[in-house]
């Protein structure tokens, strides 16, 4: 099958590119990057997936691609095709990795849906599992005409566009995983590619991010998570991680509570540099870093002991998650206000259960208070500003 | 004590006014209004509270008024004083009525809070009772300067105001009651008074409404509820109920789901007619109709049998309640975006527990499907349009 070959070649190219970039850097930086659990997990995962690519075929995806296969074959060099294949692969790899942590009978339910205006998506949800209370992994590949209000919204995000109906294309993968055990954090990630056509031609950009929301703080988890993301960024530009880490802290904020949603990660938008291929490779690295950033944390805590009190605290924090998603999250708001939106796919990010206690109070110096300190004041997990990795110190 | 006298005289006046209006109407209308359980309950309650007024004193309120007592005494004829005393009384009467339905040890927790910019509020919450899972009854009496953005928001609601910082006053009572038993509906009400001062003088208006959100449909409940509200409206203007019933259906809508929040009730804003005193009496009637519209429904169902399935459905519907409040409710959004807002009082409306199931499905012809029909297509509960009350027919 020809598609198999395309998929292989795209992935081979992207890996070769990724490794090459690391090798181009000064040896000192490369060695520094080797330190820490995050890198090892990330590297092992890259090796595994590099081996995996040999057996990639259509049946490895969660469902048929949204774009007909013959069209994908015809436009194999188009970024739209590359992005669709990337998000299909990331979705499948992440779903399989999550299922491995679950009991045997807990599997993702797969809904492939088409959109009247053009395109569609694949929504995968695993609900009420032993390990995952609700896990949603969604891809969408949509096109059509952007209404002027939506164009206006994009303009305010730094893109200069005409204020009239414009043809657009958007492809993205997004996931929110709410585990059952309060000792396992929630993860969210989203990677997306946009094209808008105006009279000057096609404008394109990437956006995305990965962030972690623990209920109980484990500093080593946070360091591992951030270090894994940092390595994915550093392969492309060492300026990326500090910049996108701060962007993440600023974005996932609940202003009325004066707190962040979690311990952060990375977040970026409007990435149209240094070139389309380089930007795609950067997004690929980030998306590939999801499994190694998160699965080790799931393995570590999924069988941890907890009681009623910890569960209640988790549910209260999930209420905050709902507040952020419904009041502030641009993606959710934009999605729900789009006519003909598939709201079930947008709202799959909400937890299965959440709680709102009036004036919920936590004990001073408790594990809950420890978490709140970090949510009130984001931390520099890798001591980037002081020029020395905290992880390095702790392993020294 | 002088305040006692003020309170008595205000209440006597308002009752006399209310009854007089009914008597002025043609006898036929008056008789028609007598029919139905709603009216009887409402009338009985009015009689009770009319008797109650003899023993009203400061200690009957949930806490000290927000405005110092000597200031209230000095400005006894000011609408600001009248409204503050009304909402204090409504809060206390409603809280006491709810406590009567509860086990003895379940009492409202009372928080009196002051606002840096001016004014404050009294938040009463009863949480985790046997009958009420979460009941919040809040009053606030606030004043200060409205930022231009808030002025702008008010202008868009029909008020013509200058676009600069303006002195304002707002007093209101609002409540959301989430019972534990899925057979008992959730009720929400809110009655408020605004003053804004611009170069042409003081502009004032009232707003408010009461609406019901059942988890299982009981048509008699819905009829009783609407009839009680209709009587409160009809005392003032027979055009009010149909107009404000429709406004309620339109307002409590969840567009992305294509459904209403519940079976409606009444909702209005910008009421500055026919005169300040008449508008106040109208709002008083509506606020006094809350107890007789709701408490009989609580009594009727609070010991009804239910199981796991009914509880799960209630939790899923509560998720929809959260969606409405956080995404669409103007009051919540406006409140949370106000600097120095007491978010705990704004968010006390959220249920103690809520659920989001991906692709939740209900069985055709089930009691859940019965409810959904009404949420998709609001019903004319009193057959106003056909000129005959459905309640009349059913009691004939």
PDB file of N, CA, C and O in Angstrom, chain A residues 138-197:
ATOM      1  N   UNK A 138      -8.804  13.482  21.054  1.00  0.00           N
ATOM      2  CA  UNK A 138      -9.588  13.901  19.896  1.00  0.00           C
ATOM      3  C   UNK A 138      -8.684  14.428  18.790  1.00  0.00           C
ATOM      4  O   UNK A 138      -7.716  15.142  19.051  1.00  0.00           O
ATOM      5  N   UNK A 139      -8.989  14.075  17.539  1.00  0.00           N
ATOM      6  CA  UNK A 139      -8.361  14.803  16.438  1.00  0.00           C
ATOM      7  C   UNK A 139      -9.468  15.400  15.578  1.00  0.00           C
ATOM      8  O   UNK A 139     -10.584  14.874  15.518  1.00  0.00           O
ATOM      9  N   UNK A 140      -9.158  16.528  14.966  1.00  0.00           N
ATOM     10  CA  UNK A 140     -10.104  17.072  13.995  1.00  0.00           C
ATOM     11  C   UNK A 140      -9.354  17.681  12.830  1.00  0.00           C
ATOM     12  O   UNK A 140      -8.242  18.209  12.970  1.00  0.00           O
ATOM     13  N   UNK A 141      -9.937  17.526  11.659  1.00  0.00           N
ATOM     14  CA  UNK A 141      -9.374  18.033  10.412  1.00  0.00           C
ATOM     15  C   UNK A 141     -10.528  18.740   9.721  1.00  0.00           C
ATOM     16  O   UNK A 141     -11.416  18.080   9.173  1.00  0.00           O
ATOM     17  N   UNK A 142     -10.575  20.047   9.839  1.00  0.00           N
ATOM     18  CA  UNK A 142     -11.748  20.759   9.328  1.00  0.00           C
ATOM     19  C   UNK A 142     -11.346  21.866   8.368  1.00  0.00           C
ATOM     20  O   UNK A 142     -10.241  22.423   8.440  1.00  0.00           O
ATOM     21  N   UNK A 143     -12.268  22.168   7.464  1.00  0.00           N
ATOM     22  CA  UNK A 143     -12.018  23.249   6.513  1.00  0.00           C
ATOM     23  C   UNK A 143     -13.345  23.888   6.169  1.00  0.00           C
ATOM     24  O   UNK A 143     -14.402  23.377   6.498  1.00  0.00           O
ATOM     25  N   UNK A 144     -13.273  25.029   5.536  1.00  0.00           N
ATOM     26  CA  UNK A 144     -14.489  25.748   5.167  1.00  0.00           C
ATOM     27  C   UNK A 144     -14.192  27.222   5.060  1.00  0.00           C
ATOM     28  O   UNK A 144     -13.080  27.615   4.692  1.00  0.00           O
ATOM     29  N   UNK A 145     -15.196  28.039   5.391  1.00  0.00           N
ATOM     30  CA  UNK A 145     -15.014  29.491   5.354  1.00  0.00           C
ATOM     31  C   UNK A 145     -15.125  30.010   6.773  1.00  0.00           C
ATOM     32  O   UNK A 145     -16.045  29.651   7.503  1.00  0.00           O
ATOM     33  N   UNK A 146     -14.182  30.841   7.167  1.00  0.00           N
ATOM     34  CA  UNK A 146     -14.222  31.451   8.497  1.00  0.00           C
ATOM     35  C   UNK A 146     -15.152  32.645   8.473  1.00  0.00           C
ATOM     36  O   UNK A 146     -14.973  33.541   7.643  1.00  0.00           O
ATOM     37  N   UNK A 147     -16.132  32.713   9.377  1.00  0.00           N
ATOM     38  CA  UNK A 147     -16.961  33.925   9.448  1.00  0.00           C
ATOM     39  C   UNK A 147     -16.107  35.111   9.912  1.00  0.00           C
ATOM     40  O   UNK A 147     -15.120  34.921  10.631  1.00  0.00           O
ATOM     41  N   UNK A 148     -16.475  36.360   9.504  1.00  0.00           N
ATOM     42  CA  UNK A 148     -15.673  37.533   9.841  1.00  0.00           C
ATOM     43  C   UNK A 148     -15.363  37.655  11.340  1.00  0.00           C
ATOM     44  O   UNK A 148     -14.267  38.064  11.720  1.00  0.00           O
ATOM     45  N   UNK A 149     -16.315  37.263  12.219  1.00  0.00           N
ATOM     46  CA  UNK A 149     -16.080  37.358  13.663  1.00  0.00           C
ATOM     47  C   UNK A 149     -14.900  36.481  14.070  1.00  0.00           C
ATOM     48  O   UNK A 149     -14.074  36.872  14.896  1.00  0.00           O
ATOM     49  N   UNK A 150     -14.820  35.304  13.472  1.00  0.00           N
ATOM     50  CA  UNK A 150     -13.720  34.399  13.781  1.00  0.00           C
ATOM     51  C   UNK A 150     -12.414  34.942  13.214  1.00  0.00           C
ATOM     52  O   UNK A 150     -11.362  34.833  13.832  1.00  0.00           O
ATOM     53  N   UNK A 151     -12.501  35.530  12.014  1.00  0.00           N
ATOM     54  CA  UNK A 151     -11.314  36.142  11.407  1.00  0.00           C
ATOM     55  C   UNK A 151     -10.804  37.241  12.346  1.00  0.00           C
ATOM     56  O   UNK A 151      -9.605  37.343  12.634  1.00  0.00           O
ATOM     57  N   UNK A 152     -11.739  38.046  12.854  1.00  0.00           N
ATOM     58  CA  UNK A 152     -11.414  39.136  13.770  1.00  0.00           C
ATOM     59  C   UNK A 152     -10.670  38.604  14.987  1.00  0.00           C
ATOM     60  O   UNK A 152      -9.673  39.158  15.425  1.00  0.00           O
ATOM     61  N   UNK A 153     -11.153  37.466  15.517  1.00  0.00           N
ATOM     62  CA  UNK A 153     -10.540  36.866  16.696  1.00  0.00           C
ATOM     63  C   UNK A 153      -9.106  36.443  16.394  1.00  0.00           C
ATOM     64  O   UNK A 153      -8.207  36.599  17.213  1.00  0.00           O
ATOM     65  N   UNK A 154      -8.873  35.938  15.193  1.00  0.00           N
ATOM     66  CA  UNK A 154      -7.525  35.516  14.835  1.00  0.00           C
ATOM     67  C   UNK A 154      -6.610  36.718  14.662  1.00  0.00           C
ATOM     68  O   UNK A 154      -5.443  36.674  14.987  1.00  0.00           O
ATOM     69  N   UNK A 155      -7.179  37.781  14.136  1.00  0.00           N
ATOM     70  CA  UNK A 155      -6.377  38.991  13.942  1.00  0.00           C
ATOM     71  C   UNK A 155      -5.848  39.501  15.272  1.00  0.00           C
ATOM     72  O   UNK A 155      -4.714  39.940  15.374  1.00  0.00           O
ATOM     73  N   UNK A 156      -6.709  39.414  16.292  1.00  0.00           N
ATOM     74  CA  UNK A 156      -6.291  39.932  17.589  1.00  0.00           C
ATOM     75  C   UNK A 156      -5.177  39.076  18.173  1.00  0.00           C
ATOM     76  O   UNK A 156      -4.541  39.441  19.136  1.00  0.00           O
ATOM     77  N   UNK A 157      -4.980  37.912  17.604  1.00  0.00           N
ATOM     78  CA  UNK A 157      -3.913  37.061  18.095  1.00  0.00           C
ATOM     79  C   UNK A 157      -2.642  37.254  17.280  1.00  0.00           C
ATOM     80  O   UNK A 157      -1.767  36.400  17.251  1.00  0.00           O
ATOM     81  N   UNK A 158      -2.537  38.367  16.590  1.00  0.00           N
ATOM     82  CA  UNK A 158      -1.263  38.720  15.963  1.00  0.00           C
ATOM     83  C   UNK A 158      -1.218  38.484  14.468  1.00  0.00           C
ATOM     84  O   UNK A 158      -0.259  38.840  13.813  1.00  0.00           O
ATOM     85  N   UNK A 159      -2.298  37.875  13.926  1.00  0.00           N
ATOM     86  CA  UNK A 159      -2.298  37.620  12.491  1.00  0.00           C
ATOM     87  C   UNK A 159      -3.025  38.755  11.783  1.00  0.00           C
ATOM     88  O   UNK A 159      -4.114  39.146  12.180  1.00  0.00           O
ATOM     89  N   UNK A 160      -2.435  39.267  10.767  1.00  0.00           N
ATOM     90  CA  UNK A 160      -3.086  40.320   9.989  1.00  0.00           C
ATOM     91  C   UNK A 160      -3.896  39.686   8.873  1.00  0.00           C
ATOM     92  O   UNK A 160      -3.351  39.065   7.972  1.00  0.00           O
ATOM     93  N   UNK A 161      -5.195  39.790   8.952  1.00  0.00           N
ATOM     94  CA  UNK A 161      -6.051  39.164   7.943  1.00  0.00           C
ATOM     95  C   UNK A 161      -7.144  40.145   7.528  1.00  0.00           C
ATOM     96  O   UNK A 161      -7.515  41.028   8.285  1.00  0.00           O
ATOM     97  N   UNK A 162      -7.661  39.952   6.330  1.00  0.00           N
ATOM     98  CA  UNK A 162      -8.808  40.752   5.898  1.00  0.00           C
ATOM     99  C   UNK A 162     -10.001  40.451   6.797  1.00  0.00           C
ATOM    100  O   UNK A 162     -10.120  39.357   7.325  1.00  0.00           O
ATOM    101  N   UNK A 163     -10.884  41.408   6.906  1.00  0.00           N
ATOM    102  CA  UNK A 163     -12.068  41.183   7.735  1.00  0.00           C
ATOM    103  C   UNK A 163     -13.274  40.772   6.889  1.00  0.00           C
ATOM    104  O   UNK A 163     -14.300  41.437   6.858  1.00  0.00           O
ATOM    105  N   UNK A 164     -13.119  39.649   6.204  1.00  0.00           N
ATOM    106  CA  UNK A 164     -14.249  39.108   5.440  1.00  0.00           C
ATOM    107  C   UNK A 164     -14.165  37.594   5.520  1.00  0.00           C
ATOM    108  O   UNK A 164     -13.228  37.050   6.105  1.00  0.00           O
ATOM    109  N   UNK A 165     -15.123  36.903   4.967  1.00  0.00           N
ATOM    110  CA  UNK A 165     -15.135  35.450   5.031  1.00  0.00           C
ATOM    111  C   UNK A 165     -13.940  34.880   4.260  1.00  0.00           C
ATOM    112  O   UNK A 165     -13.731  35.217   3.102  1.00  0.00           O
ATOM    113  N   UNK A 166     -13.160  34.037   4.953  1.00  0.00           N
ATOM    114  CA  UNK A 166     -11.949  33.528   4.314  1.00  0.00           C
ATOM    115  C   UNK A 166     -11.896  31.999   4.379  1.00  0.00           C
ATOM    116  O   UNK A 166     -12.287  31.412   5.378  1.00  0.00           O
ATOM    117  N   UNK A 167     -11.383  31.360   3.315  1.00  0.00           N
ATOM    118  CA  UNK A 167     -11.222  29.901   3.366  1.00  0.00           C
ATOM    119  C   UNK A 167     -10.151  29.539   4.403  1.00  0.00           C
ATOM    120  O   UNK A 167      -9.134  30.228   4.499  1.00  0.00           O
ATOM    121  N   UNK A 168     -10.408  28.487   5.183  1.00  0.00           N
ATOM    122  CA  UNK A 168      -9.432  28.092   6.204  1.00  0.00           C
ATOM    123  C   UNK A 168      -9.327  26.565   6.256  1.00  0.00           C
ATOM    124  O   UNK A 168     -10.203  25.833   5.777  1.00  0.00           O
ATOM    125  N   UNK A 169      -8.234  26.104   6.906  1.00  0.00           N
ATOM    126  CA  UNK A 169      -8.029  24.698   7.197  1.00  0.00           C
ATOM    127  C   UNK A 169      -7.451  24.608   8.600  1.00  0.00           C
ATOM    128  O   UNK A 169      -6.592  25.414   8.970  1.00  0.00           O
ATOM    129  N   UNK A 170      -7.907  23.673   9.383  1.00  0.00           N
ATOM    130  CA  UNK A 170      -7.361  23.482  10.718  1.00  0.00           C
ATOM    131  C   UNK A 170      -7.294  21.999  11.014  1.00  0.00           C
ATOM    132  O   UNK A 170      -8.254  21.265  10.782  1.00  0.00           O
ATOM    133  N   UNK A 171      -6.150  21.547  11.520  1.00  0.00           N
ATOM    134  CA  UNK A 171      -5.995  20.154  11.920  1.00  0.00           C
ATOM    135  C   UNK A 171      -5.311  20.135  13.270  1.00  0.00           C
ATOM    136  O   UNK A 171      -4.327  20.854  13.483  1.00  0.00           O
ATOM    137  N   UNK A 172      -5.836  19.345  14.184  1.00  0.00           N
ATOM    138  CA  UNK A 172      -5.224  19.320  15.507  1.00  0.00           C
ATOM    139  C   UNK A 172      -5.568  18.067  16.272  1.00  0.00           C
ATOM    140  O   UNK A 172      -6.540  17.371  15.972  1.00  0.00           O
ATOM    141  N   UNK A 173      -4.721  17.792  17.274  1.00  0.00           N
ATOM    142  CA  UNK A 173      -4.990  16.708  18.212  1.00  0.00           C
ATOM    143  C   UNK A 173      -5.081  17.349  19.591  1.00  0.00           C
ATOM    144  O   UNK A 173      -4.327  18.278  19.900  1.00  0.00           O
ATOM    145  N   UNK A 174      -6.031  16.898  20.398  1.00  0.00           N
ATOM    146  CA  UNK A 174      -6.093  17.414  21.760  1.00  0.00           C
ATOM    147  C   UNK A 174      -6.579  16.315  22.679  1.00  0.00           C
ATOM    148  O   UNK A 174      -7.364  15.442  22.279  1.00  0.00           O
ATOM    149  N   UNK A 175      -6.083  16.346  23.913  1.00  0.00           N
ATOM    150  CA  UNK A 175      -6.419  15.284  24.856  1.00  0.00           C
ATOM    151  C   UNK A 175      -6.436  15.823  26.264  1.00  0.00           C
ATOM    152  O   UNK A 175      -5.666  16.726  26.611  1.00  0.00           O
ATOM    153  N   UNK A 176      -7.358  15.294  27.052  1.00  0.00           N
ATOM    154  CA  UNK A 176      -7.370  15.544  28.496  1.00  0.00           C
ATOM    155  C   UNK A 176      -7.591  14.201  29.177  1.00  0.00           C
ATOM    156  O   UNK A 176      -8.535  13.480  28.841  1.00  0.00           O
ATOM    157  N   UNK A 177      -6.694  13.870  30.118  1.00  0.00           N
ATOM    158  CA  UNK A 177      -6.768  12.579  30.799  1.00  0.00           C
ATOM    159  C   UNK A 177      -6.985  12.817  32.289  1.00  0.00           C
ATOM    160  O   UNK A 177      -6.128  13.416  32.945  1.00  0.00           O
ATOM    161  N   UNK A 178      -8.127  12.374  32.789  1.00  0.00           N
ATOM    162  CA  UNK A 178      -8.427  12.497  34.218  1.00  0.00           C
ATOM    163  C   UNK A 178      -8.328  11.111  34.861  1.00  0.00           C
ATOM    164  O   UNK A 178      -9.260  10.306  34.736  1.00  0.00           O
ATOM    165  N   UNK A 179      -7.227  10.816  35.541  1.00  0.00           N
ATOM    166  CA  UNK A 179      -7.096   9.502  36.184  1.00  0.00           C
ATOM    167  C   UNK A 179      -8.003   9.410  37.410  1.00  0.00           C
ATOM    168  O   UNK A 179      -8.472  10.423  37.913  1.00  0.00           O
ATOM    169  N   UNK A 180      -8.233   8.218  37.879  1.00  0.00           N
ATOM    170  CA  UNK A 180      -9.088   8.028  39.045  1.00  0.00           C
ATOM    171  C   UNK A 180      -8.313   8.287  40.343  1.00  0.00           C
ATOM    172  O   UNK A 180      -8.823   8.933  41.252  1.00  0.00           O
ATOM    173  N   UNK A 181      -7.089   7.798  40.423  1.00  0.00           N
ATOM    174  CA  UNK A 181      -6.288   7.939  41.640  1.00  0.00           C
ATOM    175  C   UNK A 181      -5.824   9.389  41.803  1.00  0.00           C
ATOM    176  O   UNK A 181      -5.190   9.948  40.903  1.00  0.00           O
ATOM    177  N   UNK A 182      -6.125  10.013  42.924  1.00  0.00           N
ATOM    178  CA  UNK A 182      -5.767  11.430  43.114  1.00  0.00           C
ATOM    179  C   UNK A 182      -4.254  11.674  43.112  1.00  0.00           C
ATOM    180  O   UNK A 182      -3.823  12.825  43.026  1.00  0.00           O
ATOM    181  N   UNK A 183      -3.478  10.607  43.230  1.00  0.00           N
ATOM    182  CA  UNK A 183      -2.024  10.778  43.215  1.00  0.00           C
ATOM    183  C   UNK A 183      -1.492  10.866  41.778  1.00  0.00           C
ATOM    184  O   UNK A 183      -0.338  11.199  41.564  1.00  0.00           O
ATOM    185  N   UNK A 184      -2.329  10.543  40.799  1.00  0.00           N
ATOM    186  CA  UNK A 184      -1.923  10.655  39.392  1.00  0.00           C
ATOM    187  C   UNK A 184      -2.475  11.971  38.831  1.00  0.00           C
ATOM    188  O   UNK A 184      -3.667  12.222  38.907  1.00  0.00           O
ATOM    189  N   UNK A 185      -1.610  12.822  38.287  1.00  0.00           N
ATOM    190  CA  UNK A 185      -2.081  14.118  37.772  1.00  0.00           C
ATOM    191  C   UNK A 185      -2.895  13.972  36.489  1.00  0.00           C
ATOM    192  O   UNK A 185      -2.805  12.963  35.788  1.00  0.00           O
ATOM    193  N   UNK A 186      -3.663  14.990  36.209  1.00  0.00           N
ATOM    194  CA  UNK A 186      -4.347  15.124  34.921  1.00  0.00           C
ATOM    195  C   UNK A 186      -3.364  15.729  33.927  1.00  0.00           C
ATOM    196  O   UNK A 186      -2.558  16.601  34.281  1.00  0.00           O
ATOM    197  N   UNK A 187      -3.402  15.244  32.684  1.00  0.00           N
ATOM    198  CA  UNK A 187      -2.581  15.879  31.638  1.00  0.00           C
ATOM    199  C   UNK A 187      -3.500  16.410  30.546  1.00  0.00           C
ATOM    200  O   UNK A 187      -4.575  15.856  30.290  1.00  0.00           O
ATOM    201  N   UNK A 188      -3.070  17.500  29.957  1.00  0.00           N
ATOM    202  CA  UNK A 188      -3.758  18.037  28.787  1.00  0.00           C
ATOM    203  C   UNK A 188      -2.701  18.354  27.741  1.00  0.00           C
ATOM    204  O   UNK A 188      -1.627  18.859  28.065  1.00  0.00           O
ATOM    205  N   UNK A 189      -2.971  18.033  26.483  1.00  0.00           N
ATOM    206  CA  UNK A 189      -2.135  18.564  25.405  1.00  0.00           C
ATOM    207  C   UNK A 189      -2.971  18.839  24.177  1.00  0.00           C
ATOM    208  O   UNK A 189      -4.090  18.330  24.027  1.00  0.00           O
ATOM    209  N   UNK A 190      -2.419  19.689  23.330  1.00  0.00           N
ATOM    210  CA  UNK A 190      -3.116  20.081  22.113  1.00  0.00           C
ATOM    211  C   UNK A 190      -2.061  20.571  21.123  1.00  0.00           C
ATOM    212  O   UNK A 190      -1.247  21.419  21.455  1.00  0.00           O
ATOM    213  N   UNK A 191      -2.051  19.987  19.914  1.00  0.00           N
ATOM    214  CA  UNK A 191      -1.150  20.483  18.867  1.00  0.00           C
ATOM    215  C   UNK A 191      -1.964  20.690  17.596  1.00  0.00           C
ATOM    216  O   UNK A 191      -2.755  19.818  17.226  1.00  0.00           O
ATOM    217  N   UNK A 192      -1.790  21.868  16.980  1.00  0.00           N
ATOM    218  CA  UNK A 192      -2.701  22.249  15.896  1.00  0.00           C
ATOM    219  C   UNK A 192      -1.966  23.025  14.793  1.00  0.00           C
ATOM    220  O   UNK A 192      -0.948  23.671  15.041  1.00  0.00           O
ATOM    221  N   UNK A 193      -2.535  22.947  13.595  1.00  0.00           N
ATOM    222  CA  UNK A 193      -1.981  23.635  12.432  1.00  0.00           C
ATOM    223  C   UNK A 193      -3.111  24.365  11.729  1.00  0.00           C
ATOM    224  O   UNK A 193      -4.198  23.800  11.548  1.00  0.00           O
ATOM    225  N   UNK A 194      -2.882  25.634  11.370  1.00  0.00           N
ATOM    226  CA  UNK A 194      -3.899  26.452  10.703  1.00  0.00           C
ATOM    227  C   UNK A 194      -3.413  26.961   9.362  1.00  0.00           C
ATOM    228  O   UNK A 194      -2.237  27.304   9.211  1.00  0.00           O
ATOM    229  N   UNK A 195      -4.351  27.050   8.441  1.00  0.00           N
ATOM    230  CA  UNK A 195      -4.098  27.772   7.191  1.00  0.00           C
ATOM    231  C   UNK A 195      -5.285  28.689   6.931  1.00  0.00           C
ATOM    232  O   UNK A 195      -6.435  28.258   7.059  1.00  0.00           O
ATOM    233  N   UNK A 196      -5.002  29.931   6.598  1.00  0.00           N
ATOM    234  CA  UNK A 196      -6.074  30.847   6.190  1.00  0.00           C
ATOM    235  C   UNK A 196      -5.631  31.507   4.897  1.00  0.00           C
ATOM    236  O   UNK A 196      -4.470  31.912   4.757  1.00  0.00           O
ATOM    237  N   UNK A 197      -6.564  31.604   3.961  1.00  0.00           N
ATOM    238  CA  UNK A 197      -6.212  32.157   2.662  1.00  0.00           C
ATOM    239  C   UNK A 197      -6.822  33.542   2.508  1.00  0.00           C
ATOM    240  O   UNK A 197      -8.036  33.707   2.630  1.00  0.00           O
TER     241      UNK A 197
END
